[in-house]
Amino acid sequence: MANRHFGKLSDVWKHAALTEVLEREAPRGYAETHAGSAAYPIARDAERRFGILRFLDVAAGSEALARSRYRAITASWLDGHGLYPGSALLAMSVLGDAARYLLCDLDPRSAADLRRWAGELSLHHCEIAQADGMAAVAAWLDRRGGQPGLVHVDPFDPDACGSGGYSAFDLAVRVADRGFPLVYWYGYDRPADQARACTRLTARTRAPLWCGDLMVTGDLGRATTPGTGFGVILANLQADTVAACAAVGNALADAYAGALLPDGSPGGLIFTTRTSGRAA
Ligand SMILES: C[S@@+](CC[C@H](N)C(=O)[O-])C[C@H]1O[C@@H](n2cnc3c(N)ncnc32)[C@H](O)[C@@H]1O
């Protein structure tokens, strides 16, 4: 397992937004550059108590969170298997056998876990590529031509170039420009960098973008290293889908008001949206 960050608060926002998008857009294709493992044995440490475990506790008290498919799926995987579902398994759970998948990860154990769960869920059109995700997804876009498919780009390092010469950021630009639905994740560890990913992407693509950003307030402390904030950038989606993601982001910030951070100090979340780089 190469992904040690599963189930943290950053995953909660990324995955809650991704699940809204998948449910509402129902794409016939789903490609992911950095898929990780399908599922992760849950750890009950301070990070997850602030992340997925707190989310499940507070979601019942929030209309938008209580009815979210993300809540239903994560609760069922945690209760039934003691596992946290990663983005690829969430996609498999929402889209089922109706979609075609390309799930990429360089890590052999992550690729094996993706294969295992694609088999358990009897998916007939699920390609797992133990390969550079940017090159594999770029080729997938060319193969699929005008056929709709959603691309999820979730890199550790947006500027690291893979074997095909593309960085994750370059690929996101290409996806947005070609009119394919895009979900792009970013993180930052200084509040001054909050708008950076959105401003940068806006400068490189003609596609209108929406960015939903959650910044953790208070002193993060070691337990939440490495980030003070994170967000998702969406392109080429319906207005209703974007509005649903905004409602979930606002509900998350409300549900975390007065939360204690993993180190016990008081904190909370600020939710900010931007449209094509401008704060809304
Ligand atoms: C943050 S994790 C992915 C988490 C997953 N998308 C989710 O949300 O549940 C990042 C993954 O990227 C993989 N990775 C790193 N560089 C890669 C590359 N160039 N192509 C494909 N996978 C890569 C790592 O092995 C790791 O499993």
XYZ file of C-alpha atoms and ligand atoms in Angstrom:
307
model
C 0.000 0.000 0.000
C 1.653 3.212 -1.193
C -1.016 5.597 0.073
C -0.652 6.338 3.804
C -3.150 9.203 3.795
C -6.396 7.279 3.316
C -9.345 8.299 5.468
C -7.885 11.642 6.550
C -9.981 14.781 6.291
C -8.527 15.530 2.875
C -9.908 12.216 1.604
C -13.298 13.030 3.119
C -13.672 16.187 1.014
C -12.108 14.704 -2.135
C -14.204 11.557 -1.944
C -17.457 13.246 -0.894
C -17.167 15.603 -3.887
C -16.105 12.797 -6.260
C -19.066 10.662 -5.204
C -21.504 13.549 -5.826
C -19.969 14.010 -9.269
C -20.139 10.319 -10.196
C -23.693 9.915 -8.985
C -24.984 12.960 -10.853
C -22.954 12.716 -14.069
C -23.090 8.887 -14.347
C -20.169 8.795 -16.818
C -19.818 5.707 -19.007
C -16.056 5.782 -18.546
C -13.906 6.464 -15.494
C -10.135 6.874 -15.647
C -7.871 7.560 -12.716
C -4.175 8.466 -12.938
C -3.205 7.728 -9.303
C -5.781 5.206 -8.126
C -4.105 3.885 -4.964
C -5.475 0.679 -3.448
C -9.152 -0.155 -3.693
C -9.616 -0.370 0.093
C -7.614 0.223 3.267
C -7.903 -1.447 6.686
C -9.143 1.417 8.845
C -6.764 2.895 11.417
C -8.445 4.463 14.455
C -5.787 7.106 15.078
C -6.051 10.886 15.610
C -6.030 11.604 11.865
C -8.955 9.290 11.095
C -10.809 10.397 14.225
C -10.602 13.920 12.721
C -11.285 12.575 9.226
C -13.629 9.774 8.232
C -14.628 8.717 11.770
C -15.652 12.234 12.769
C -17.395 12.692 9.422
C -19.543 9.618 10.058
C -20.387 10.877 13.573
C -21.425 14.375 12.471
C -23.021 13.498 9.115
C -26.260 12.357 10.760
C -26.856 15.900 12.023
C -26.507 17.532 8.609
C -29.134 17.187 5.889
C -26.628 17.450 3.001
C -24.146 15.017 4.573
C -26.724 12.577 5.914
C -28.196 11.933 2.477
C -24.832 11.773 0.689
C -23.979 8.571 -1.117
C -20.417 8.913 0.193
C -21.716 8.561 3.732
C -23.766 5.476 2.849
C -20.898 3.753 1.014
C -18.177 4.498 3.589
C -20.428 3.493 6.507
C -21.232 0.214 4.800
C -17.562 -0.631 4.019
C -16.416 0.301 7.531
C -19.200 -1.607 9.263
C -19.128 -4.585 6.928
C -15.397 -5.048 6.298
C -13.456 -2.647 8.545
C -12.175 -1.057 5.325
C -12.041 2.510 4.049
C -12.895 2.646 0.320
C -10.491 4.677 -1.836
C -11.541 6.704 -4.848
C -11.449 3.792 -7.303
C -13.657 1.590 -5.118
C -16.066 4.488 -4.600
C -16.275 4.830 -8.391
C -16.850 1.082 -8.784
C -19.561 1.207 -6.101
C -21.410 4.138 -7.700
C -21.030 3.280 -11.400
C -21.021 -0.513 -11.188
C -20.717 -2.640 -14.307
C -22.310 0.041 -16.504
C -18.991 1.878 -16.859
C -15.589 1.123 -18.354
C -12.626 1.787 -16.082
C -8.954 2.530 -16.441
C -7.298 2.531 -13.016
C -3.574 3.260 -12.873
C -1.026 2.902 -10.125
C 2.713 2.257 -10.227
C 2.650 0.344 -6.949
C 2.244 -3.439 -7.456
C 0.319 -3.973 -4.192
C -2.113 -1.189 -5.005
C -2.647 -2.597 -8.517
C -3.218 -6.090 -7.070
C -5.792 -4.752 -4.605
C -7.621 -2.914 -7.419
C -7.704 -6.161 -9.452
C -8.987 -8.101 -6.483
C -11.933 -5.778 -5.815
C -12.794 -5.319 -9.498
C -13.093 -9.140 -9.557
C -15.113 -9.316 -6.326
C -17.547 -6.758 -7.756
C -17.735 -8.708 -11.063
C -16.799 -5.736 -13.218
C -16.380 -6.802 -16.840
C -14.683 -3.695 -18.241
C -12.079 -2.745 -15.690
C -8.495 -2.329 -16.871
C -5.882 -2.021 -14.147
C -2.621 -0.527 -15.395
C 0.467 -0.879 -13.232
C 1.983 1.980 -15.168
C 2.450 5.721 -15.227
C -1.068 7.116 -14.936
C -0.552 10.265 -16.981
C 0.718 8.399 -20.061
C -1.928 5.653 -19.724
C -4.823 8.094 -19.310
C -3.595 10.315 -22.175
C -3.630 7.228 -24.436
C -7.109 6.296 -23.101
C -8.414 9.760 -24.028
C -7.074 9.355 -27.561
C -8.610 5.857 -27.848
C -12.014 6.963 -26.592
C -12.207 9.897 -29.019
C -15.481 11.774 -28.499
C -16.934 9.248 -26.035
C -17.576 10.752 -22.638
C -15.524 9.590 -19.713
C -14.593 11.230 -16.452
C -10.943 11.644 -15.500
C -9.823 11.825 -11.884
C -6.313 13.212 -11.382
C -5.087 12.862 -7.805
C -1.303 13.314 -7.643
C 1.090 13.614 -4.718
C 3.189 15.953 -6.895
C 1.347 17.795 -9.690
C 4.563 18.679 -11.519
C 6.353 15.323 -11.485
C 6.641 14.100 -15.070
C 5.798 10.480 -15.769
C 7.269 8.231 -18.458
C 5.128 9.810 -21.188
C 6.558 13.270 -20.497
C 3.298 14.556 -18.969
C 2.885 15.840 -15.443
C -0.445 15.426 -13.637
C -0.995 19.146 -14.112
C -0.347 18.894 -17.896
C -2.814 16.038 -18.122
C -5.483 18.003 -16.217
C -5.084 20.857 -18.730
C -5.462 18.425 -21.627
C -8.577 16.805 -20.131
C -10.230 20.162 -19.414
C -9.378 21.554 -22.855
C -10.802 18.525 -24.644
C -14.128 18.908 -22.856
C -13.918 15.726 -20.733
C -15.306 15.878 -17.197
C -12.424 16.419 -14.785
C -11.943 16.054 -11.029
C -8.496 17.314 -10.007
C -7.202 17.219 -6.432
C -4.609 19.554 -4.930
C -3.182 20.187 -1.497
C -1.052 22.905 0.058
C 0.728 23.471 3.339
C 0.777 27.274 3.561
C -2.415 29.376 3.615
C -0.791 31.761 1.086
C -0.928 28.938 -1.492
C -4.689 28.462 -1.178
C -5.623 29.869 -4.605
C -2.491 28.694 -6.431
C -3.706 25.491 -8.094
C -6.916 27.092 -9.334
C -5.193 30.235 -10.611
C -2.520 28.143 -12.354
C -5.002 25.850 -14.063
C -7.215 28.769 -15.054
C -4.225 30.342 -16.809
C -3.641 27.198 -18.875
C -7.130 26.145 -20.045
C -10.060 27.750 -21.796
C -12.512 25.465 -19.957
C -14.484 27.126 -17.131
C -13.338 25.736 -13.777
C -14.907 25.464 -10.345
C -12.744 25.069 -7.291
C -13.930 24.031 -3.820
C -11.285 24.540 -1.138
C -11.235 23.509 2.509
C -8.658 25.123 4.735
C -8.108 23.832 8.243
C -7.905 26.650 10.749
C -5.983 26.591 13.996
C -2.524 25.201 14.546
C -2.321 21.999 12.543
C 0.362 20.355 14.609
C 2.246 17.252 13.601
C -0.806 15.048 13.417
C -2.186 16.695 10.304
C 1.088 17.067 8.429
C 1.545 17.670 5.544
C -1.357 19.952 4.705
C -3.217 22.973 5.912
C -5.673 22.792 3.053
C -6.836 20.943 0.007
C -9.389 21.214 -2.715
C -10.977 19.810 -5.816
C -11.135 21.529 -9.179
C -13.983 20.513 -11.470
C -14.290 21.114 -15.201
C -16.898 20.284 -17.833
C -19.648 19.286 -15.389
C -23.311 20.254 -15.149
C -24.209 23.265 -13.000
C -26.375 21.071 -10.719
C -23.412 18.815 -9.998
C -21.230 21.757 -9.058
C -23.991 23.156 -6.829
C -24.304 19.783 -5.060
C -20.538 19.742 -4.389
C -20.735 23.296 -3.014
C -23.557 22.234 -0.673
C -21.441 19.335 0.639
C -18.409 21.619 1.143
C -20.483 24.144 3.080
C -22.069 21.371 5.148
C -18.639 19.945 6.003
C -17.375 23.331 7.195
C -20.531 23.732 9.336
C -20.217 20.214 10.743
C -16.602 20.832 11.796
C -17.283 24.163 13.529
C -15.556 24.065 16.926
C -13.874 20.726 16.205
C -10.808 19.733 18.162
C -7.843 19.134 15.876
C -5.884 15.885 16.170
C -3.498 17.497 18.677
C -6.434 18.590 20.885
C -6.327 22.303 20.009
C -9.457 24.079 18.733
C -9.891 24.374 14.979
C -12.370 24.295 12.170
C -12.717 24.490 8.412
C -13.165 27.386 6.029
C -14.835 26.524 2.733
C -14.062 28.813 -0.202
C -15.176 28.488 -3.800
C -13.634 30.006 -6.901
C -14.920 30.077 -10.420
C -12.176 30.181 -13.034
C -9.726 31.533 -10.487
C -11.952 34.199 -8.908
C -13.237 33.817 -5.331
C -17.052 33.545 -5.374
C -2.746 9.741 -2.926
S -2.537 8.096 -3.509
C -3.995 7.847 -4.408
C -5.248 7.891 -3.615
C -6.497 7.591 -4.366
N -6.616 8.370 -5.600
C -7.723 7.879 -3.507
O -8.219 9.005 -3.536
O -8.159 6.981 -2.775
C -1.348 8.293 -4.747
C -0.979 6.999 -5.479
O -0.275 7.399 -6.666
C 0.593 6.348 -7.009
N 1.516 6.937 -8.005
C 2.554 7.786 -7.819
N 3.061 8.181 -9.016
C 2.313 7.586 -9.976
C 2.296 7.622 -11.392
N 3.185 8.357 -12.091
N 1.372 6.895 -12.059
C 0.479 6.135 -11.375
N 0.427 6.073 -10.026
C 1.321 6.796 -9.342
C 1.167 5.897 -5.696
O 1.642 4.560 -5.806
C -0.060 6.030 -4.770
O -0.731 4.790 -4.623
